Short mmCIF file of N, CA and C in Angstrom, two decimals:
data_model
loop_
_atom_site.label_atom_id
_atom_site.label_comp_id
_atom_site.label_asym_id
_atom_site.label_seq_id
_atom_site.Cartn_x
_atom_site.Cartn_y
_atom_site.Cartn_z
N MET B 13 43.73 -13.37 -36.43
CA MET B 13 43.12 -12.06 -36.35
C MET B 13 41.63 -12.16 -36.65
N LYS B 14 41.29 -13.03 -37.62
CA LYS B 14 39.88 -13.22 -37.96
C LYS B 14 39.11 -13.73 -36.74
N ARG B 15 39.72 -14.65 -36.04
CA ARG B 15 39.04 -15.24 -34.89
C ARG B 15 38.76 -14.19 -33.82
N ILE B 16 39.70 -13.30 -33.61
CA ILE B 16 39.53 -12.27 -32.58
C ILE B 16 38.39 -11.33 -32.97
N ILE B 17 38.32 -10.92 -34.24
CA ILE B 17 37.27 -10.02 -34.70
C ILE B 17 35.90 -10.70 -34.61
N ILE B 18 35.82 -11.94 -35.05
CA ILE B 18 34.55 -12.67 -34.99
C ILE B 18 34.12 -12.87 -33.53
N PHE B 19 35.08 -13.23 -32.69
CA PHE B 19 34.77 -13.42 -31.27
C PHE B 19 34.30 -12.11 -30.64
N SER B 20 34.93 -10.99 -30.98
CA SER B 20 34.53 -9.68 -30.44
C SER B 20 33.13 -9.31 -30.90
N LEU B 21 32.81 -9.56 -32.18
CA LEU B 21 31.46 -9.26 -32.69
C LEU B 21 30.41 -10.13 -32.01
N LEU B 22 30.70 -11.41 -31.83
CA LEU B 22 29.76 -12.30 -31.14
C LEU B 22 29.56 -11.87 -29.69
N LEU B 23 30.62 -11.46 -29.04
CA LEU B 23 30.53 -11.01 -27.66
C LEU B 23 29.72 -9.72 -27.56
N ALA B 24 29.93 -8.79 -28.49
CA ALA B 24 29.16 -7.54 -28.49
C ALA B 24 27.69 -7.82 -28.77
N PHE B 25 27.41 -8.72 -29.69
CA PHE B 25 26.03 -9.08 -30.00
C PHE B 25 25.35 -9.71 -28.79
N ALA B 26 26.07 -10.58 -28.11
CA ALA B 26 25.49 -11.28 -26.96
C ALA B 26 25.19 -10.30 -25.82
N THR B 27 26.07 -9.36 -25.58
CA THR B 27 25.84 -8.43 -24.47
C THR B 27 24.72 -7.45 -24.76
N THR B 28 24.56 -7.04 -26.02
CA THR B 28 23.49 -6.08 -26.33
C THR B 28 22.14 -6.74 -26.52
N SER B 29 22.10 -7.99 -26.89
CA SER B 29 20.81 -8.62 -27.17
C SER B 29 20.12 -9.12 -25.91
N PHE B 30 20.84 -9.40 -24.84
CA PHE B 30 20.22 -9.94 -23.64
C PHE B 30 20.19 -8.98 -22.47
N CYS B 31 20.47 -7.74 -22.69
CA CYS B 31 20.45 -6.76 -21.61
C CYS B 31 19.04 -6.26 -21.36
N GLN B 32 18.79 -5.85 -20.13
CA GLN B 32 17.49 -5.28 -19.80
C GLN B 32 17.46 -3.82 -20.20
N GLN B 33 16.31 -3.42 -20.65
CA GLN B 33 16.16 -2.02 -20.99
C GLN B 33 15.72 -1.27 -19.74
N THR B 34 16.32 -0.14 -19.52
CA THR B 34 15.95 0.66 -18.36
C THR B 34 14.87 1.65 -18.79
N VAL B 35 13.72 1.51 -18.19
CA VAL B 35 12.62 2.40 -18.46
C VAL B 35 12.45 3.28 -17.24
N GLN B 36 12.46 4.57 -17.46
CA GLN B 36 12.31 5.47 -16.33
C GLN B 36 10.85 5.49 -15.89
N LYS B 37 10.67 5.37 -14.59
CA LYS B 37 9.32 5.38 -14.05
C LYS B 37 8.76 6.79 -14.10
N GLN B 38 7.53 6.87 -14.50
CA GLN B 38 6.86 8.16 -14.46
C GLN B 38 6.30 8.33 -13.06
N SER B 39 6.48 9.52 -12.52
CA SER B 39 5.96 9.75 -11.18
C SER B 39 4.43 9.82 -11.26
N LEU B 40 3.81 9.29 -10.23
CA LEU B 40 2.36 9.25 -10.18
C LEU B 40 1.81 10.64 -9.86
N SER B 41 0.67 10.94 -10.43
CA SER B 41 0.05 12.23 -10.17
C SER B 41 -0.79 12.14 -8.90
N GLN B 42 -1.35 13.28 -8.51
CA GLN B 42 -2.18 13.32 -7.31
C GLN B 42 -3.40 12.42 -7.47
N ALA B 43 -3.99 12.45 -8.65
CA ALA B 43 -5.18 11.62 -8.89
C ALA B 43 -4.84 10.14 -8.81
N ASP B 44 -3.64 9.76 -9.29
CA ASP B 44 -3.22 8.36 -9.22
C ASP B 44 -3.04 7.91 -7.78
N TYR B 45 -2.39 8.76 -6.97
CA TYR B 45 -2.20 8.42 -5.57
C TYR B 45 -3.54 8.33 -4.83
N LEU B 46 -4.46 9.24 -5.15
CA LEU B 46 -5.76 9.22 -4.48
C LEU B 46 -6.54 7.97 -4.88
N GLN B 47 -6.49 7.59 -6.15
CA GLN B 47 -7.19 6.38 -6.61
C GLN B 47 -6.56 5.13 -5.98
N LYS B 48 -5.23 5.11 -5.90
CA LYS B 48 -4.55 3.98 -5.28
C LYS B 48 -4.94 3.87 -3.80
N SER B 49 -5.04 5.02 -3.13
CA SER B 49 -5.43 5.04 -1.72
C SER B 49 -6.85 4.50 -1.54
N LYS B 50 -7.76 4.90 -2.41
CA LYS B 50 -9.14 4.42 -2.31
C LYS B 50 -9.22 2.90 -2.52
N LYS B 51 -8.47 2.38 -3.49
CA LYS B 51 -8.48 0.94 -3.75
C LYS B 51 -7.90 0.17 -2.56
N GLN B 52 -6.83 0.69 -1.97
CA GLN B 52 -6.23 0.01 -0.83
C GLN B 52 -7.16 0.04 0.38
N LYS B 53 -7.85 1.15 0.56
CA LYS B 53 -8.78 1.23 1.68
C LYS B 53 -9.95 0.28 1.47
N LYS B 54 -10.42 0.18 0.25
CA LYS B 54 -11.52 -0.74 -0.06
C LYS B 54 -11.08 -2.19 0.20
N THR B 55 -9.86 -2.53 -0.21
CA THR B 55 -9.33 -3.87 0.03
C THR B 55 -9.22 -4.15 1.52
N ALA B 56 -8.73 -3.16 2.27
CA ALA B 56 -8.60 -3.33 3.71
C ALA B 56 -9.96 -3.53 4.37
N MET B 57 -10.96 -2.79 3.93
CA MET B 57 -12.30 -2.94 4.50
C MET B 57 -12.88 -4.31 4.17
N ILE B 58 -12.61 -4.82 2.97
CA ILE B 58 -13.09 -6.15 2.60
C ILE B 58 -12.43 -7.21 3.48
N PHE B 59 -11.10 -7.11 3.70
CA PHE B 59 -10.42 -8.05 4.59
C PHE B 59 -10.96 -7.97 6.01
N LEU B 60 -11.16 -6.76 6.50
CA LEU B 60 -11.65 -6.58 7.86
C LEU B 60 -13.06 -7.13 8.01
N GLY B 61 -13.94 -6.80 7.07
CA GLY B 61 -15.32 -7.30 7.12
C GLY B 61 -15.40 -8.80 6.93
N GLY B 62 -14.58 -9.33 6.03
CA GLY B 62 -14.57 -10.78 5.80
C GLY B 62 -14.08 -11.53 7.03
N GLY B 63 -13.06 -11.00 7.68
CA GLY B 63 -12.56 -11.63 8.90
C GLY B 63 -13.58 -11.60 10.02
N ALA B 64 -14.27 -10.47 10.16
CA ALA B 64 -15.31 -10.38 11.19
C ALA B 64 -16.46 -11.35 10.87
N ALA B 65 -16.81 -11.47 9.59
CA ALA B 65 -17.88 -12.39 9.20
C ALA B 65 -17.50 -13.85 9.50
N LEU B 66 -16.24 -14.20 9.28
CA LEU B 66 -15.79 -15.56 9.58
C LEU B 66 -15.84 -15.85 11.08
N ILE B 67 -15.46 -14.88 11.88
CA ILE B 67 -15.49 -15.07 13.33
C ILE B 67 -16.93 -15.20 13.82
N VAL B 68 -17.81 -14.36 13.31
CA VAL B 68 -19.23 -14.45 13.70
C VAL B 68 -19.82 -15.79 13.24
N THR B 69 -19.44 -16.23 12.05
CA THR B 69 -19.92 -17.53 11.55
C THR B 69 -19.46 -18.66 12.47
N SER B 70 -18.22 -18.58 12.94
CA SER B 70 -17.74 -19.64 13.84
C SER B 70 -18.49 -19.64 15.16
N LEU B 71 -18.96 -18.48 15.60
CA LEU B 71 -19.73 -18.41 16.84
C LEU B 71 -21.16 -18.94 16.65
N VAL B 72 -21.68 -18.83 15.44
CA VAL B 72 -23.06 -19.24 15.16
C VAL B 72 -23.16 -20.75 14.95
N ILE B 73 -22.10 -21.37 14.46
CA ILE B 73 -22.13 -22.82 14.20
C ILE B 73 -22.34 -23.57 15.52
N PRO B 74 -23.26 -24.52 15.55
CA PRO B 74 -23.47 -25.28 16.79
C PRO B 74 -22.28 -26.18 17.10
N GLN B 75 -22.16 -26.56 18.38
CA GLN B 75 -21.02 -27.37 18.80
C GLN B 75 -21.04 -28.76 18.19
N GLY B 76 -22.18 -29.34 18.01
CA GLY B 76 -22.27 -30.69 17.47
C GLY B 76 -22.27 -31.72 18.59
N GLU B 77 -22.11 -32.95 18.19
CA GLU B 77 -22.13 -34.05 19.16
C GLU B 77 -20.82 -34.12 19.94
N PRO B 78 -20.89 -34.48 21.23
CA PRO B 78 -19.65 -34.63 22.01
C PRO B 78 -18.85 -35.83 21.52
N THR B 79 -17.54 -35.65 21.47
CA THR B 79 -16.66 -36.73 21.03
C THR B 79 -15.87 -37.33 22.18
N GLY B 80 -16.08 -36.84 23.39
CA GLY B 80 -15.39 -37.38 24.56
C GLY B 80 -14.32 -36.43 25.06
N SER B 81 -13.63 -36.87 26.08
CA SER B 81 -12.57 -36.06 26.68
C SER B 81 -11.33 -36.08 25.78
N GLN B 82 -10.71 -34.92 25.66
CA GLN B 82 -9.50 -34.80 24.85
C GLN B 82 -8.45 -34.08 25.68
N PHE B 83 -7.18 -34.37 25.40
CA PHE B 83 -6.08 -33.77 26.14
C PHE B 83 -5.69 -32.46 25.47
N ASP B 84 -5.51 -31.42 26.27
CA ASP B 84 -5.07 -30.12 25.79
C ASP B 84 -3.56 -30.01 25.99
N PRO B 85 -2.75 -30.06 24.91
CA PRO B 85 -1.30 -30.03 25.08
C PRO B 85 -0.79 -28.67 25.56
N ILE B 86 -1.51 -27.61 25.27
CA ILE B 86 -1.05 -26.28 25.67
C ILE B 86 -1.38 -26.03 27.13
N GLY B 87 -2.64 -26.28 27.51
CA GLY B 87 -3.07 -26.04 28.88
C GLY B 87 -2.68 -27.17 29.82
N GLY B 88 -2.44 -28.34 29.30
CA GLY B 88 -2.03 -29.46 30.11
C GLY B 88 -3.16 -30.14 30.86
N GLY B 89 -4.37 -30.05 30.34
CA GLY B 89 -5.50 -30.69 31.01
C GLY B 89 -6.42 -31.34 30.01
N PHE B 90 -7.52 -31.86 30.51
CA PHE B 90 -8.51 -32.49 29.65
C PHE B 90 -9.71 -31.55 29.49
N TYR B 91 -10.34 -31.64 28.33
CA TYR B 91 -11.54 -30.85 28.07
C TYR B 91 -12.51 -31.71 27.27
N GLU B 92 -13.76 -31.28 27.26
CA GLU B 92 -14.81 -31.99 26.52
C GLU B 92 -14.75 -31.55 25.06
N GLY B 93 -14.51 -32.47 24.15
CA GLY B 93 -14.42 -32.16 22.73
C GLY B 93 -15.76 -32.33 22.03
N TYR B 94 -15.96 -31.56 20.98
CA TYR B 94 -17.19 -31.62 20.19
C TYR B 94 -16.84 -31.84 18.73
N LYS B 95 -17.84 -32.23 17.95
CA LYS B 95 -17.64 -32.61 16.56
C LYS B 95 -17.16 -31.43 15.70
N ASN B 96 -17.69 -30.23 15.92
CA ASN B 96 -17.39 -29.09 15.05
C ASN B 96 -16.26 -28.20 15.57
N ASP B 97 -15.48 -28.68 16.51
CA ASP B 97 -14.39 -27.86 17.07
C ASP B 97 -13.34 -27.50 16.02
N GLY B 98 -13.01 -28.43 15.14
CA GLY B 98 -12.00 -28.18 14.10
C GLY B 98 -12.45 -27.12 13.12
N ILE B 99 -13.71 -27.19 12.69
CA ILE B 99 -14.25 -26.21 11.73
C ILE B 99 -14.29 -24.84 12.37
N LYS B 100 -14.77 -24.79 13.62
CA LYS B 100 -14.87 -23.50 14.30
C LYS B 100 -13.49 -22.89 14.52
N GLY B 101 -12.52 -23.71 14.88
CA GLY B 101 -11.16 -23.21 15.08
C GLY B 101 -10.55 -22.69 13.80
N ALA B 102 -10.79 -23.39 12.70
CA ALA B 102 -10.26 -22.94 11.40
C ALA B 102 -10.89 -21.62 10.97
N LEU B 103 -12.19 -21.48 11.20
CA LEU B 103 -12.86 -20.23 10.84
C LEU B 103 -12.35 -19.06 11.67
N VAL B 104 -12.16 -19.28 12.97
CA VAL B 104 -11.65 -18.21 13.82
C VAL B 104 -10.23 -17.84 13.41
N LEU B 105 -9.39 -18.81 13.17
CA LEU B 105 -8.01 -18.54 12.78
C LEU B 105 -7.95 -17.78 11.45
N THR B 106 -8.75 -18.22 10.49
CA THR B 106 -8.78 -17.53 9.19
C THR B 106 -9.30 -16.10 9.34
N GLY B 107 -10.31 -15.92 10.17
CA GLY B 107 -10.85 -14.58 10.40
C GLY B 107 -9.85 -13.65 11.05
N VAL B 108 -9.12 -14.15 12.03
CA VAL B 108 -8.12 -13.32 12.71
C VAL B 108 -6.99 -12.96 11.76
N VAL B 109 -6.54 -13.92 10.96
CA VAL B 109 -5.47 -13.65 9.99
C VAL B 109 -5.93 -12.63 8.95
N SER B 110 -7.17 -12.75 8.52
CA SER B 110 -7.72 -11.80 7.54
C SER B 110 -7.80 -10.40 8.14
N MET B 111 -8.23 -10.31 9.38
CA MET B 111 -8.33 -9.00 10.02
C MET B 111 -6.95 -8.39 10.25
N LEU B 112 -5.97 -9.21 10.62
CA LEU B 112 -4.61 -8.70 10.78
C LEU B 112 -4.00 -8.33 9.43
N GLY B 113 -4.40 -9.03 8.37
CA GLY B 113 -3.90 -8.72 7.03
C GLY B 113 -4.42 -7.40 6.50
N SER B 114 -5.50 -6.89 7.07
CA SER B 114 -6.03 -5.62 6.60
C SER B 114 -5.22 -4.43 7.11
N ILE B 115 -4.45 -4.62 8.17
CA ILE B 115 -3.69 -3.51 8.76
C ILE B 115 -2.68 -2.90 7.79
N PRO B 116 -1.85 -3.69 7.07
CA PRO B 116 -0.92 -3.07 6.13
C PRO B 116 -1.62 -2.29 5.01
N PHE B 117 -2.80 -2.75 4.62
CA PHE B 117 -3.54 -2.02 3.58
C PHE B 117 -4.02 -0.67 4.10
N PHE B 118 -4.47 -0.61 5.36
CA PHE B 118 -4.87 0.67 5.94
C PHE B 118 -3.68 1.62 6.04
N ILE B 119 -2.52 1.09 6.44
CA ILE B 119 -1.33 1.93 6.55
C ILE B 119 -0.90 2.46 5.19
N ALA B 120 -0.87 1.59 4.18
CA ALA B 120 -0.48 2.02 2.83
C ALA B 120 -1.48 3.01 2.26
N SER B 121 -2.75 2.81 2.56
CA SER B 121 -3.78 3.74 2.08
C SER B 121 -3.55 5.13 2.66
N GLY B 122 -3.23 5.19 3.95
CA GLY B 122 -2.97 6.49 4.58
C GLY B 122 -1.76 7.17 3.99
N LYS B 123 -0.71 6.40 3.71
CA LYS B 123 0.50 6.99 3.13
C LYS B 123 0.23 7.53 1.73
N ASN B 124 -0.52 6.78 0.93
CA ASN B 124 -0.82 7.25 -0.43
C ASN B 124 -1.76 8.45 -0.41
N LYS B 125 -2.64 8.51 0.57
CA LYS B 125 -3.52 9.67 0.68
C LYS B 125 -2.70 10.92 1.03
N LYS B 126 -1.69 10.75 1.88
CA LYS B 126 -0.82 11.88 2.21
C LYS B 126 -0.03 12.33 0.99
N ARG B 127 0.36 11.38 0.15
CA ARG B 127 1.09 11.74 -1.07
C ARG B 127 0.20 12.46 -2.07
N ALA B 128 -1.10 12.21 -2.01
CA ALA B 128 -2.02 12.87 -2.93
C ALA B 128 -2.16 14.34 -2.59
N ILE B 129 -1.91 14.68 -1.36
CA ILE B 129 -1.96 16.08 -0.95
C ILE B 129 -0.58 16.66 -1.22
N SER B 130 -0.50 17.62 -2.12
CA SER B 130 0.81 18.18 -2.44
C SER B 130 0.98 19.50 -1.69
N ILE B 131 2.13 19.61 -1.08
CA ILE B 131 2.48 20.82 -0.34
C ILE B 131 3.73 21.40 -1.00
N SER B 132 3.68 22.69 -1.29
CA SER B 132 4.84 23.32 -1.91
C SER B 132 5.02 24.73 -1.38
N PHE B 133 6.24 25.19 -1.44
CA PHE B 133 6.56 26.55 -1.05
C PHE B 133 6.76 27.37 -2.32
N LYS B 134 6.22 28.56 -2.32
CA LYS B 134 6.31 29.39 -3.51
C LYS B 134 6.38 30.85 -3.08
N ASN B 135 7.12 31.64 -3.83
CA ASN B 135 7.17 33.08 -3.58
C ASN B 135 6.08 33.74 -4.41
N GLU B 136 5.08 34.23 -3.73
CA GLU B 136 3.99 34.94 -4.40
C GLU B 136 4.32 36.43 -4.44
N LYS B 137 3.89 37.09 -5.50
CA LYS B 137 4.07 38.53 -5.60
C LYS B 137 2.94 39.21 -4.84
N PHE B 138 3.30 40.06 -3.90
CA PHE B 138 2.35 40.72 -3.02
C PHE B 138 2.47 42.23 -3.22
N PRO B 139 1.35 42.90 -3.55
CA PRO B 139 1.44 44.36 -3.72
C PRO B 139 1.63 45.05 -2.36
N ARG B 140 2.60 45.95 -2.33
CA ARG B 140 2.90 46.64 -1.09
C ARG B 140 3.02 48.13 -1.39
N LEU B 141 2.47 48.96 -0.53
CA LEU B 141 2.49 50.40 -0.72
C LEU B 141 3.78 50.98 -0.17
N ILE B 142 4.58 51.51 -1.07
CA ILE B 142 5.84 52.15 -0.67
C ILE B 142 5.86 53.54 -1.28
N LYS B 143 5.83 54.56 -0.43
CA LYS B 143 5.88 55.97 -0.85
C LYS B 143 4.83 56.28 -1.89
N SER B 144 3.61 55.96 -1.61
CA SER B 144 2.42 56.20 -2.44
C SER B 144 2.45 55.46 -3.78
N ASN B 145 3.26 54.43 -3.90
CA ASN B 145 3.29 53.58 -5.10
C ASN B 145 3.17 52.11 -4.67
N PHE B 146 2.57 51.34 -5.55
CA PHE B 146 2.49 49.90 -5.28
C PHE B 146 3.72 49.22 -5.85
N ALA B 147 4.38 48.49 -5.02
CA ALA B 147 5.52 47.70 -5.47
C ALA B 147 5.20 46.24 -5.15
N TYR B 148 5.51 45.36 -6.09
CA TYR B 148 5.27 43.93 -5.88
C TYR B 148 6.51 43.31 -5.27
N ARG B 149 6.34 42.83 -4.05
CA ARG B 149 7.43 42.20 -3.32
C ARG B 149 7.13 40.71 -3.17
N PRO B 150 8.17 39.91 -3.18
CA PRO B 150 7.94 38.47 -2.99
C PRO B 150 7.57 38.16 -1.52
N LEU B 151 6.62 37.29 -1.37
CA LEU B 151 6.17 36.88 -0.05
C LEU B 151 6.14 35.35 -0.04
N PRO B 152 6.92 34.71 0.82
CA PRO B 152 6.90 33.26 0.85
C PRO B 152 5.53 32.73 1.28
N SER B 153 5.05 31.72 0.58
CA SER B 153 3.73 31.17 0.91
C SER B 153 3.77 29.64 0.82
N LEU B 154 2.83 29.05 1.48
CA LEU B 154 2.70 27.60 1.49
C LEU B 154 1.46 27.25 0.71
N ASN B 155 1.62 26.45 -0.35
CA ASN B 155 0.50 26.03 -1.18
C ASN B 155 0.13 24.58 -0.86
N VAL B 156 -1.16 24.33 -0.63
CA VAL B 156 -1.64 23.00 -0.35
C VAL B 156 -2.71 22.67 -1.39
N ASN B 157 -2.49 21.61 -2.16
CA ASN B 157 -3.47 21.16 -3.14
C ASN B 157 -4.05 19.84 -2.68
N ILE B 158 -5.36 19.81 -2.51
CA ILE B 158 -6.05 18.60 -2.09
C ILE B 158 -6.99 18.18 -3.20
N SER B 159 -6.76 17.00 -3.75
CA SER B 159 -7.64 16.49 -4.80
C SER B 159 -8.82 15.76 -4.15
N LEU B 160 -10.00 16.17 -4.49
CA LEU B 160 -11.17 15.53 -3.91
C LEU B 160 -11.90 14.71 -4.94
#
């Protein structure tokens, strides 16, 4: 009997000591969503500008000395190779990947900006003249809050 009680206590201790605590997430406010949107848009613009700068840099770099004829496995022919072809190709590839990487940030920025605008339906009290008296009647209305 002692063994069962000790084993049960050890088992209870083990299950409670290594469990994850569940923390409820606080919903973000309008200002938080707007700030998150601005940061994502800034990141997207940096990726887009950086990618464009890399592509322009690859166009500005001179070709260098010719290295002779090389075989093109994709096109199936020969072309004249130059010394800086590898560097230029790497810069163009990195620039294109950077520019394509900015697209998800623009999309997420737009979604968070939409979340920052809160739309709600509310019944507003509207004064209405009924038989020479004002009576307040509910009137459905659409409220739009835009944080600037």
